[in-house]
């Protein structure tokens, strides 16, 4: 028996290596068999958790962005108002001030139903005009006194009483004030018949560029003022002689000279050529000679020029 055991337990070097290699291989296979399911489950759990973290982070960023957007102030309306009377104002005039077509339709629908603007607050009541927009328009609203209709039921306590109907007389129209053309502002001009706020603004702008009116007829030079308008407002106009603001033909810059209504670009170019090459222009006669090829000078210009 001892001989058998000794023979059985005695292995050669190659045999021992083979046995050890086999044992290691078995152990490795056993370990891999146990670890693989655990590793797969861990990996699956890891990606799931990562996805959850990404989603949560994205939701947090979205919420933060929404809060930032909601906290931003609303854009201020960008209107370009000028003095205007909202009653019967043409669509083109509303559009020039920056109102949208939708807002203009609302205003015109209101007027078509008999609506009138008796005060600035009546403009504010229009649902199509925001509070911010009204804040920009309000300083430029000019509403002459209007007569409320005798059919304004809100002012008639006996309305509907067929037995006793009182007579409601319209208040007398406020007489039109005389307007002095060299001192009046847009608000006064707009009270004249057939003078829109836009035309009133043009009159004041032209007067400033001119340096003051020297007679009533110069109003006809204002763009938009035709003979019909002029004849209608003439009874309400006054003229006080003023000393015209003069331009210095030899010292003022190019922009100042060309901005005067009685000088065009070619005339000013000829004036500067004379100033640069031959010297100062000494009198009106010489100015006529200098500018003869650039157009005919308005004789009224002589009253606005100093040499």
PDB file of C-alpha atoms in Angstrom:
ATOM      1  CA  UNK A   1       0.000   0.000   0.000  1.00  0.00           C
ATOM      2  CA  UNK A   2       2.791   2.437   0.842  1.00  0.00           C
ATOM      3  CA  UNK A   3       4.444   1.625  -2.399  1.00  0.00           C
ATOM      4  CA  UNK A   4       1.207   2.400  -4.211  1.00  0.00           C
ATOM      5  CA  UNK A   5       0.829   5.753  -2.508  1.00  0.00           C
ATOM      6  CA  UNK A   6       4.385   6.700  -3.127  1.00  0.00           C
ATOM      7  CA  UNK A   7       4.023   5.885  -6.763  1.00  0.00           C
ATOM      8  CA  UNK A   8       0.795   7.797  -7.050  1.00  0.00           C
ATOM      9  CA  UNK A   9       1.946  10.977  -5.347  1.00  0.00           C
ATOM     10  CA  UNK A  10       5.209  11.211  -7.122  1.00  0.00           C
ATOM     11  CA  UNK A  11       4.837  13.357 -10.283  1.00  0.00           C
ATOM     12  CA  UNK A  12       7.372  14.495 -12.679  1.00  0.00           C
ATOM     13  CA  UNK A  13       8.091  18.216 -13.151  1.00  0.00           C
ATOM     14  CA  UNK A  14       6.007  18.477 -16.302  1.00  0.00           C
ATOM     15  CA  UNK A  15       3.108  16.712 -14.657  1.00  0.00           C
ATOM     16  CA  UNK A  16       3.123  19.073 -11.702  1.00  0.00           C
ATOM     17  CA  UNK A  17       3.065  22.102 -14.004  1.00  0.00           C
ATOM     18  CA  UNK A  18       0.131  20.638 -15.901  1.00  0.00           C
ATOM     19  CA  UNK A  19      -1.827  19.991 -12.688  1.00  0.00           C
ATOM     20  CA  UNK A  20      -1.145  23.479 -11.353  1.00  0.00           C
ATOM     21  CA  UNK A  21      -2.124  25.101 -14.661  1.00  0.00           C
ATOM     22  CA  UNK A  22      -5.350  23.130 -14.718  1.00  0.00           C
ATOM     23  CA  UNK A  23      -6.171  24.159 -11.148  1.00  0.00           C
ATOM     24  CA  UNK A  24      -5.516  27.828 -11.936  1.00  0.00           C
ATOM     25  CA  UNK A  25      -7.701  27.623 -15.016  1.00  0.00           C
ATOM     26  CA  UNK A  26     -10.537  26.116 -13.011  1.00  0.00           C
ATOM     27  CA  UNK A  27     -10.278  28.827 -10.374  1.00  0.00           C
ATOM     28  CA  UNK A  28     -10.259  31.543 -13.043  1.00  0.00           C
ATOM     29  CA  UNK A  29     -13.350  30.086 -14.711  1.00  0.00           C
ATOM     30  CA  UNK A  30     -15.154  29.867 -11.398  1.00  0.00           C
ATOM     31  CA  UNK A  31     -14.313  33.456 -10.529  1.00  0.00           C
ATOM     32  CA  UNK A  32     -15.370  34.756 -13.937  1.00  0.00           C
ATOM     33  CA  UNK A  33     -18.634  32.836 -13.697  1.00  0.00           C
ATOM     34  CA  UNK A  34     -19.464  34.543 -10.421  1.00  0.00           C
ATOM     35  CA  UNK A  35     -18.222  38.071 -11.326  1.00  0.00           C
ATOM     36  CA  UNK A  36     -19.779  38.465 -14.768  1.00  0.00           C
ATOM     37  CA  UNK A  37     -23.466  38.721 -13.654  1.00  0.00           C
ATOM     38  CA  UNK A  38     -22.464  41.084 -10.834  1.00  0.00           C
ATOM     39  CA  UNK A  39     -20.437  43.286 -13.211  1.00  0.00           C
ATOM     40  CA  UNK A  40     -23.268  43.462 -15.732  1.00  0.00           C
ATOM     41  CA  UNK A  41     -25.766  44.412 -13.072  1.00  0.00           C
ATOM     42  CA  UNK A  42     -23.425  47.060 -11.667  1.00  0.00           C
ATOM     43  CA  UNK A  43     -22.786  48.469 -15.134  1.00  0.00           C
ATOM     44  CA  UNK A  44     -26.494  48.575 -15.890  1.00  0.00           C
ATOM     45  CA  UNK A  45     -27.207  50.326 -12.620  1.00  0.00           C
ATOM     46  CA  UNK A  46     -24.361  52.796 -13.220  1.00  0.00           C
ATOM     47  CA  UNK A  47     -25.654  53.974 -16.614  1.00  0.00           C
ATOM     48  CA  UNK A  48     -29.183  54.248 -15.307  1.00  0.00           C
ATOM     49  CA  UNK A  49     -28.021  56.474 -12.483  1.00  0.00           C
ATOM     50  CA  UNK A  50     -25.961  58.570 -14.895  1.00  0.00           C
ATOM     51  CA  UNK A  51     -28.958  59.087 -17.163  1.00  0.00           C
ATOM     52  CA  UNK A  52     -31.031  60.182 -14.180  1.00  0.00           C
ATOM     53  CA  UNK A  53     -28.391  62.679 -13.148  1.00  0.00           C
ATOM     54  CA  UNK A  54     -28.201  64.117 -16.664  1.00  0.00           C
ATOM     55  CA  UNK A  55     -31.991  64.501 -16.871  1.00  0.00           C
ATOM     56  CA  UNK A  56     -32.180  66.114 -13.447  1.00  0.00           C
ATOM     57  CA  UNK A  57     -29.378  68.533 -14.319  1.00  0.00           C
ATOM     58  CA  UNK A  58     -31.040  69.489 -17.603  1.00  0.00           C
ATOM     59  CA  UNK A  59     -34.374  70.110 -15.857  1.00  0.00           C
ATOM     60  CA  UNK A  60     -32.645  72.336 -13.330  1.00  0.00           C
ATOM     61  CA  UNK A  61     -30.973  74.331 -16.115  1.00  0.00           C
ATOM     62  CA  UNK A  62     -34.304  74.701 -17.960  1.00  0.00           C
ATOM     63  CA  UNK A  63     -36.027  75.972 -14.822  1.00  0.00           C
ATOM     64  CA  UNK A  64     -33.220  78.453 -14.217  1.00  0.00           C
ATOM     65  CA  UNK A  65     -33.431  79.713 -17.809  1.00  0.00           C
ATOM     66  CA  UNK A  66     -37.208  80.164 -17.545  1.00  0.00           C
ATOM     67  CA  UNK A  67     -36.815  82.172 -14.340  1.00  0.00           C
ATOM     68  CA  UNK A  68     -34.209  84.395 -15.970  1.00  0.00           C
ATOM     69  CA  UNK A  69     -36.427  85.019 -19.017  1.00  0.00           C
ATOM     70  CA  UNK A  70     -39.481  85.766 -16.878  1.00  0.00           C
ATOM     71  CA  UNK A  71     -37.481  88.200 -14.775  1.00  0.00           C
ATOM     72  CA  UNK A  72     -36.345  90.221 -17.797  1.00  0.00           C
ATOM     73  CA  UNK A  73     -38.168  93.537 -18.252  1.00  0.00           C
ATOM     74  CA  UNK A  74     -40.542  93.741 -21.182  1.00  0.00           C
ATOM     75  CA  UNK A  75     -39.264  95.577 -24.220  1.00  0.00           C
ATOM     76  CA  UNK A  76     -40.182  99.246 -24.189  1.00  0.00           C
ATOM     77  CA  UNK A  77     -42.398 100.275 -27.076  1.00  0.00           C
ATOM     78  CA  UNK A  78     -40.469 102.279 -29.635  1.00  0.00           C
ATOM     79  CA  UNK A  79     -42.860 104.965 -30.844  1.00  0.00           C
ATOM     80  CA  UNK A  80     -42.003 108.236 -32.573  1.00  0.00           C
ATOM     81  CA  UNK A  81     -44.895 110.509 -31.620  1.00  0.00           C
ATOM     82  CA  UNK A  82     -45.444 114.098 -32.686  1.00  0.00           C
ATOM     83  CA  UNK A  83     -48.244 116.487 -31.604  1.00  0.00           C
ATOM     84  CA  UNK A  84     -51.536 114.979 -32.811  1.00  0.00           C
ATOM     85  CA  UNK A  85     -55.298 115.103 -32.407  1.00  0.00           C
ATOM     86  CA  UNK A  86     -56.551 111.482 -32.300  1.00  0.00           C
ATOM     87  CA  UNK A  87     -59.997 112.423 -33.633  1.00  0.00           C
ATOM     88  CA  UNK A  88     -60.095 111.608 -37.333  1.00  0.00           C
ATOM     89  CA  UNK A  89     -56.327 111.230 -37.552  1.00  0.00           C
ATOM     90  CA  UNK A  90     -55.529 109.456 -40.877  1.00  0.00           C
ATOM     91  CA  UNK A  91     -54.148 105.931 -40.715  1.00  0.00           C
ATOM     92  CA  UNK A  92     -50.912 107.125 -42.311  1.00  0.00           C
ATOM     93  CA  UNK A  93     -50.312 109.531 -39.405  1.00  0.00           C
ATOM     94  CA  UNK A  94     -50.853 106.777 -36.806  1.00  0.00           C
ATOM     95  CA  UNK A  95     -48.462 104.561 -38.761  1.00  0.00           C
ATOM     96  CA  UNK A  96     -45.785 107.273 -38.822  1.00  0.00           C
ATOM     97  CA  UNK A  97     -45.863 107.293 -35.023  1.00  0.00           C
ATOM     98  CA  UNK A  98     -45.114 103.566 -34.951  1.00  0.00           C
ATOM     99  CA  UNK A  99     -48.519 101.986 -34.259  1.00  0.00           C
ATOM    100  CA  UNK A 100     -49.208  98.595 -35.806  1.00  0.00           C
ATOM    101  CA  UNK A 101     -51.930  97.896 -38.365  1.00  0.00           C
ATOM    102  CA  UNK A 102     -53.865  95.944 -35.718  1.00  0.00           C
ATOM    103  CA  UNK A 103     -53.843  98.920 -33.342  1.00  0.00           C
ATOM    104  CA  UNK A 104     -54.897 101.294 -36.127  1.00  0.00           C
ATOM    105  CA  UNK A 105     -57.817  99.012 -37.082  1.00  0.00           C
ATOM    106  CA  UNK A 106     -59.017  99.065 -33.478  1.00  0.00           C
ATOM    107  CA  UNK A 107     -58.928 102.883 -33.417  1.00  0.00           C
ATOM    108  CA  UNK A 108     -60.752 103.184 -36.735  1.00  0.00           C
ATOM    109  CA  UNK A 109     -63.400 100.640 -35.649  1.00  0.00           C
ATOM    110  CA  UNK A 110     -63.945 102.714 -32.521  1.00  0.00           C
ATOM    111  CA  UNK A 111     -64.441 105.862 -34.622  1.00  0.00           C
ATOM    112  CA  UNK A 112     -66.694 104.040 -37.111  1.00  0.00           C
ATOM    113  CA  UNK A 113     -69.053 103.213 -34.228  1.00  0.00           C
ATOM    114  CA  UNK A 114     -69.294 106.887 -33.322  1.00  0.00           C
ATOM    115  CA  UNK A 115     -66.498 106.945 -30.762  1.00  0.00           C
ATOM    116  CA  UNK A 116     -64.822 110.261 -29.987  1.00  0.00           C
ATOM    117  CA  UNK A 117     -61.779 111.208 -27.969  1.00  0.00           C
ATOM    118  CA  UNK A 118     -62.823 113.932 -25.551  1.00  0.00           C
ATOM    119  CA  UNK A 119     -59.751 113.649 -23.343  1.00  0.00           C
ATOM    120  CA  UNK A 120     -56.393 111.912 -23.186  1.00  0.00           C
ATOM    121  CA  UNK A 121     -57.902 109.253 -20.929  1.00  0.00           C
ATOM    122  CA  UNK A 122     -60.184 108.198 -23.790  1.00  0.00           C
ATOM    123  CA  UNK A 123     -57.063 107.192 -25.721  1.00  0.00           C
ATOM    124  CA  UNK A 124     -55.765 105.332 -22.680  1.00  0.00           C
ATOM    125  CA  UNK A 125     -58.977 103.257 -22.566  1.00  0.00           C
ATOM    126  CA  UNK A 126     -58.231 101.657 -25.944  1.00  0.00           C
ATOM    127  CA  UNK A 127     -57.345  98.049 -25.173  1.00  0.00           C
ATOM    128  CA  UNK A 128     -54.978  97.895 -28.165  1.00  0.00           C
ATOM    129  CA  UNK A 129     -52.660 100.547 -26.667  1.00  0.00           C
ATOM    130  CA  UNK A 130     -50.582  99.423 -23.693  1.00  0.00           C
ATOM    131  CA  UNK A 131     -49.856 101.573 -20.647  1.00  0.00           C
ATOM    132  CA  UNK A 132     -46.232 101.887 -21.765  1.00  0.00           C
ATOM    133  CA  UNK A 133     -47.275 103.072 -25.228  1.00  0.00           C
ATOM    134  CA  UNK A 134     -49.789 105.551 -23.788  1.00  0.00           C
ATOM    135  CA  UNK A 135     -47.039 106.970 -21.544  1.00  0.00           C
ATOM    136  CA  UNK A 136     -45.077 107.785 -24.701  1.00  0.00           C
ATOM    137  CA  UNK A 137     -48.069 109.185 -26.612  1.00  0.00           C
ATOM    138  CA  UNK A 138     -49.720 111.176 -23.786  1.00  0.00           C
ATOM    139  CA  UNK A 139     -47.455 114.277 -23.859  1.00  0.00           C
ATOM    140  CA  UNK A 140     -48.147 114.719 -27.597  1.00  0.00           C
ATOM    141  CA  UNK A 141     -51.954 114.373 -27.522  1.00  0.00           C
ATOM    142  CA  UNK A 142     -53.689 117.651 -28.359  1.00  0.00           C
ATOM    143  CA  UNK A 143     -57.496 117.558 -28.264  1.00  0.00           C
ATOM    144  CA  UNK A 144     -59.382 120.799 -28.972  1.00  0.00           C
ATOM    145  CA  UNK A 145     -62.648 121.159 -27.017  1.00  0.00           C
ATOM    146  CA  UNK A 146     -65.301 118.898 -28.525  1.00  0.00           C
ATOM    147  CA  UNK A 147     -69.068 119.139 -28.232  1.00  0.00           C
ATOM    148  CA  UNK A 148     -70.593 116.014 -26.769  1.00  0.00           C
ATOM    149  CA  UNK A 149     -73.586 114.831 -28.748  1.00  0.00           C
ATOM    150  CA  UNK A 150     -77.045 115.485 -27.404  1.00  0.00           C
ATOM    151  CA  UNK A 151     -77.581 111.778 -27.947  1.00  0.00           C
ATOM    152  CA  UNK A 152     -75.001 110.833 -25.364  1.00  0.00           C
ATOM    153  CA  UNK A 153     -77.375 108.735 -23.223  1.00  0.00           C
ATOM    154  CA  UNK A 154     -75.002 108.647 -20.282  1.00  0.00           C
ATOM    155  CA  UNK A 155     -75.628 112.378 -19.754  1.00  0.00           C
ATOM    156  CA  UNK A 156     -79.412 112.210 -20.112  1.00  0.00           C
ATOM    157  CA  UNK A 157     -81.161 111.192 -16.867  1.00  0.00           C
ATOM    158  CA  UNK A 158     -84.595 111.374 -18.546  1.00  0.00           C
ATOM    159  CA  UNK A 159     -83.618 109.168 -21.491  1.00  0.00           C
ATOM    160  CA  UNK A 160     -86.462 106.785 -22.282  1.00  0.00           C
ATOM    161  CA  UNK A 161     -89.132 108.988 -20.724  1.00  0.00           C
ATOM    162  CA  UNK A 162     -91.378 109.708 -23.700  1.00  0.00           C
ATOM    163  CA  UNK A 163     -93.633 112.097 -21.764  1.00  0.00           C
ATOM    164  CA  UNK A 164     -90.980 114.495 -20.592  1.00  0.00           C
ATOM    165  CA  UNK A 165     -87.965 114.965 -22.797  1.00  0.00           C
ATOM    166  CA  UNK A 166     -85.812 117.936 -22.024  1.00  0.00           C
ATOM    167  CA  UNK A 167     -83.939 119.821 -24.649  1.00  0.00           C
ATOM    168  CA  UNK A 168     -80.195 119.281 -24.426  1.00  0.00           C
ATOM    169  CA  UNK A 169     -78.419 121.997 -26.252  1.00  0.00           C
ATOM    170  CA  UNK A 170     -74.864 121.520 -27.349  1.00  0.00           C
ATOM    171  CA  UNK A 171     -72.482 123.954 -25.707  1.00  0.00           C
ATOM    172  CA  UNK A 172     -71.271 126.624 -28.036  1.00  0.00           C
ATOM    173  CA  UNK A 173     -68.087 125.795 -29.870  1.00  0.00           C
ATOM    174  CA  UNK A 174     -65.023 127.448 -28.411  1.00  0.00           C
ATOM    175  CA  UNK A 175     -63.953 130.266 -30.729  1.00  0.00           C
ATOM    176  CA  UNK A 176     -60.721 129.689 -32.602  1.00  0.00           C
ATOM    177  CA  UNK A 177     -57.890 131.725 -31.163  1.00  0.00           C
ATOM    178  CA  UNK A 178     -55.716 133.925 -33.330  1.00  0.00           C
ATOM    179  CA  UNK A 179     -52.307 132.395 -33.958  1.00  0.00           C
ATOM    180  CA  UNK A 180     -49.136 134.463 -34.264  1.00  0.00           C
ATOM    181  CA  UNK A 181     -46.994 132.494 -36.696  1.00  0.00           C
ATOM    182  CA  UNK A 182     -43.584 133.410 -35.270  1.00  0.00           C
ATOM    183  CA  UNK A 183     -44.317 132.491 -31.658  1.00  0.00           C
ATOM    184  CA  UNK A 184     -46.999 129.787 -31.784  1.00  0.00           C
ATOM    185  CA  UNK A 185     -46.109 126.183 -30.991  1.00  0.00           C
ATOM    186  CA  UNK A 186     -47.550 123.037 -32.581  1.00  0.00           C
ATOM    187  CA  UNK A 187     -50.388 122.865 -30.062  1.00  0.00           C
ATOM    188  CA  UNK A 188     -51.688 126.261 -31.212  1.00  0.00           C
ATOM    189  CA  UNK A 189     -51.299 125.582 -34.925  1.00  0.00           C
ATOM    190  CA  UNK A 190     -53.182 122.293 -34.638  1.00  0.00           C
ATOM    191  CA  UNK A 191     -56.284 124.134 -33.365  1.00  0.00           C
ATOM    192  CA  UNK A 192     -56.609 125.841 -36.732  1.00  0.00           C
ATOM    193  CA  UNK A 193     -59.066 124.266 -39.191  1.00  0.00           C
ATOM    194  CA  UNK A 194     -57.585 121.763 -41.637  1.00  0.00           C
ATOM    195  CA  UNK A 195     -54.222 121.749 -39.842  1.00  0.00           C
ATOM    196  CA  UNK A 196     -53.235 118.239 -38.745  1.00  0.00           C
ATOM    197  CA  UNK A 197     -50.701 117.668 -35.956  1.00  0.00           C
ATOM    198  CA  UNK A 198     -48.205 116.523 -38.577  1.00  0.00           C
ATOM    199  CA  UNK A 199     -48.640 119.733 -40.611  1.00  0.00           C
ATOM    200  CA  UNK A 200     -48.409 121.822 -37.440  1.00  0.00           C
ATOM    201  CA  UNK A 201     -45.109 120.156 -36.619  1.00  0.00           C
ATOM    202  CA  UNK A 202     -43.829 120.845 -40.142  1.00  0.00           C
ATOM    203  CA  UNK A 203     -44.678 124.550 -39.825  1.00  0.00           C
ATOM    204  CA  UNK A 204     -42.652 124.908 -36.627  1.00  0.00           C
ATOM    205  CA  UNK A 205     -39.728 122.911 -38.054  1.00  0.00           C
ATOM    206  CA  UNK A 206     -39.642 124.997 -41.238  1.00  0.00           C
ATOM    207  CA  UNK A 207     -39.805 128.242 -39.243  1.00  0.00           C
ATOM    208  CA  UNK A 208     -36.799 127.162 -37.166  1.00  0.00           C
ATOM    209  CA  UNK A 209     -34.749 126.241 -40.239  1.00  0.00           C
ATOM    210  CA  UNK A 210     -35.708 129.476 -41.947  1.00  0.00           C
ATOM    211  CA  UNK A 211     -34.838 131.702 -39.006  1.00  0.00           C
ATOM    212  CA  UNK A 212     -38.348 133.103 -38.608  1.00  0.00           C
ATOM    213  CA  UNK A 213     -41.165 134.083 -40.960  1.00  0.00           C
ATOM    214  CA  UNK A 214     -40.928 137.491 -42.605  1.00  0.00           C
ATOM    215  CA  UNK A 215     -44.501 137.400 -43.950  1.00  0.00           C
ATOM    216  CA  UNK A 216     -47.622 135.223 -43.891  1.00  0.00           C
ATOM    217  CA  UNK A 217     -47.138 133.986 -47.467  1.00  0.00           C
ATOM    218  CA  UNK A 218     -44.050 132.017 -46.450  1.00  0.00           C
ATOM    219  CA  UNK A 219     -46.402 129.467 -44.902  1.00  0.00           C
ATOM    220  CA  UNK A 220     -47.129 128.315 -48.463  1.00  0.00           C
ATOM    221  CA  UNK A 221     -43.513 127.097 -48.650  1.00  0.00           C
ATOM    222  CA  UNK A 222     -44.183 124.499 -45.942  1.00  0.00           C
ATOM    223  CA  UNK A 223     -44.547 120.993 -47.352  1.00  0.00           C
ATOM    224  CA  UNK A 224     -48.208 119.965 -47.109  1.00  0.00           C
ATOM    225  CA  UNK A 225     -49.540 123.539 -47.002  1.00  0.00           C
ATOM    226  CA  UNK A 226     -51.441 124.265 -50.203  1.00  0.00           C
ATOM    227  CA  UNK A 227     -53.498 127.304 -51.165  1.00  0.00           C
ATOM    228  CA  UNK A 228     -56.714 125.679 -49.891  1.00  0.00           C
ATOM    229  CA  UNK A 229     -55.306 125.155 -46.410  1.00  0.00           C
ATOM    230  CA  UNK A 230     -53.814 128.628 -46.449  1.00  0.00           C
ATOM    231  CA  UNK A 231     -57.047 130.388 -47.368  1.00  0.00           C
ATOM    232  CA  UNK A 232     -58.964 128.519 -44.658  1.00  0.00           C
ATOM    233  CA  UNK A 233     -56.562 129.443 -41.845  1.00  0.00           C
ATOM    234  CA  UNK A 234     -55.678 132.942 -43.083  1.00  0.00           C
ATOM    235  CA  UNK A 235     -58.452 134.690 -41.057  1.00  0.00           C
ATOM    236  CA  UNK A 236     -56.964 133.271 -37.860  1.00  0.00           C
ATOM    237  CA  UNK A 237     -53.316 134.172 -38.519  1.00  0.00           C
ATOM    238  CA  UNK A 238     -51.341 137.051 -37.108  1.00  0.00           C
ATOM    239  CA  UNK A 239     -47.876 138.221 -38.045  1.00  0.00           C
ATOM    240  CA  UNK A 240     -45.498 140.180 -35.885  1.00  0.00           C
ATOM    241  CA  UNK A 241     -42.318 141.377 -37.502  1.00  0.00           C
ATOM    242  CA  UNK A 242     -39.212 139.767 -36.062  1.00  0.00           C
ATOM    243  CA  UNK A 243     -35.520 140.080 -36.692  1.00  0.00           C
ATOM    244  CA  UNK A 244     -34.683 137.038 -38.732  1.00  0.00           C
ATOM    245  CA  UNK A 245     -31.948 134.728 -37.521  1.00  0.00           C
ATOM    246  CA  UNK A 246     -29.208 135.181 -40.107  1.00  0.00           C
ATOM    247  CA  UNK A 247     -26.606 132.830 -41.506  1.00  0.00           C
ATOM    248  CA  UNK A 248     -23.016 133.997 -41.962  1.00  0.00           C
ATOM    249  CA  UNK A 249     -22.286 133.264 -45.602  1.00  0.00           C
ATOM    250  CA  UNK A 250     -18.513 133.564 -45.079  1.00  0.00           C
ATOM    251  CA  UNK A 251     -18.045 131.759 -41.761  1.00  0.00           C
ATOM    252  CA  UNK A 252     -20.775 129.174 -41.171  1.00  0.00           C
ATOM    253  CA  UNK A 253     -19.961 125.552 -41.931  1.00  0.00           C
ATOM    254  CA  UNK A 254     -21.285 123.564 -44.884  1.00  0.00           C
ATOM    255  CA  UNK A 255     -24.003 121.790 -42.887  1.00  0.00           C
ATOM    256  CA  UNK A 256     -25.420 125.032 -41.483  1.00  0.00           C
ATOM    257  CA  UNK A 257     -25.665 126.656 -44.900  1.00  0.00           C
ATOM    258  CA  UNK A 258     -27.132 123.686 -46.745  1.00  0.00           C
ATOM    259  CA  UNK A 259     -29.749 123.262 -44.012  1.00  0.00           C
ATOM    260  CA  UNK A 260     -31.297 126.624 -44.890  1.00  0.00           C
ATOM    261  CA  UNK A 261     -34.443 126.200 -47.016  1.00  0.00           C
ATOM    262  CA  UNK A 262     -33.291 128.806 -49.570  1.00  0.00           C
ATOM    263  CA  UNK A 263     -29.918 127.195 -50.329  1.00  0.00           C
ATOM    264  CA  UNK A 264     -29.301 123.899 -52.100  1.00  0.00           C
ATOM    265  CA  UNK A 265     -26.223 121.678 -52.190  1.00  0.00           C
ATOM    266  CA  UNK A 266     -24.777 123.108 -55.437  1.00  0.00           C
ATOM    267  CA  UNK A 267     -25.193 126.671 -54.201  1.00  0.00           C
ATOM    268  CA  UNK A 268     -23.335 125.958 -50.978  1.00  0.00           C
ATOM    269  CA  UNK A 269     -20.633 124.109 -52.904  1.00  0.00           C
ATOM    270  CA  UNK A 270     -20.132 127.199 -55.116  1.00  0.00           C
ATOM    271  CA  UNK A 271     -20.000 129.431 -52.032  1.00  0.00           C
ATOM    272  CA  UNK A 272     -17.286 127.304 -50.435  1.00  0.00           C
ATOM    273  CA  UNK A 273     -15.311 127.216 -53.665  1.00  0.00           C
ATOM    274  CA  UNK A 274     -15.358 131.020 -53.711  1.00  0.00           C
ATOM    275  CA  UNK A 275     -14.369 131.210 -50.037  1.00  0.00           C
ATOM    276  CA  UNK A 276     -11.478 128.777 -50.439  1.00  0.00           C
ATOM    277  CA  UNK A 277     -10.005 130.091 -53.672  1.00  0.00           C
ATOM    278  CA  UNK A 278     -10.901 133.750 -54.080  1.00  0.00           C
ATOM    279  CA  UNK A 279     -11.839 135.020 -50.653  1.00  0.00           C
ATOM    280  CA  UNK A 280     -14.896 136.325 -48.871  1.00  0.00           C
ATOM    281  CA  UNK A 281     -18.203 137.160 -50.526  1.00  0.00           C
ATOM    282  CA  UNK A 282     -18.766 140.843 -49.867  1.00  0.00           C
ATOM    283  CA  UNK A 283     -22.385 141.534 -50.802  1.00  0.00           C
ATOM    284  CA  UNK A 284     -25.658 140.191 -52.229  1.00  0.00           C
ATOM    285  CA  UNK A 285     -24.723 141.043 -55.797  1.00  0.00           C
ATOM    286  CA  UNK A 286     -21.545 138.997 -55.557  1.00  0.00           C
ATOM    287  CA  UNK A 287     -23.459 136.091 -54.006  1.00  0.00           C
ATOM    288  CA  UNK A 288     -25.803 136.101 -57.007  1.00  0.00           C
ATOM    289  CA  UNK A 289     -22.793 135.909 -59.329  1.00  0.00           C
ATOM    290  CA  UNK A 290     -21.144 133.098 -57.360  1.00  0.00           C
ATOM    291  CA  UNK A 291     -24.272 130.920 -57.366  1.00  0.00           C
ATOM    292  CA  UNK A 292     -25.665 131.747 -60.817  1.00  0.00           C
ATOM    293  CA  UNK A 293     -24.750 128.331 -62.247  1.00  0.00           C
ATOM    294  CA  UNK A 294     -26.232 126.456 -59.266  1.00  0.00           C
ATOM    295  CA  UNK A 295     -29.771 127.790 -59.504  1.00  0.00           C
ATOM    296  CA  UNK A 296     -31.778 130.940 -58.889  1.00  0.00           C
ATOM    297  CA  UNK A 297     -31.575 132.366 -55.383  1.00  0.00           C
ATOM    298  CA  UNK A 298     -34.797 133.200 -53.601  1.00  0.00           C
ATOM    299  CA  UNK A 299     -34.850 137.013 -53.173  1.00  0.00           C
ATOM    300  CA  UNK A 300     -36.032 136.498 -49.585  1.00  0.00           C
ATOM    301  CA  UNK A 301     -32.652 134.956 -48.775  1.00  0.00           C
ATOM    302  CA  UNK A 302     -31.069 138.415 -48.699  1.00  0.00           C
ATOM    303  CA  UNK A 303     -32.899 139.119 -45.438  1.00  0.00           C
ATOM    304  CA  UNK A 304     -31.424 135.967 -43.867  1.00  0.00           C
ATOM    305  CA  UNK A 305     -27.774 136.515 -44.868  1.00  0.00           C
ATOM    306  CA  UNK A 306     -24.978 138.527 -43.361  1.00  0.00           C
ATOM    307  CA  UNK A 307     -21.660 139.134 -45.098  1.00  0.00           C
TER     308      UNK A 307
END
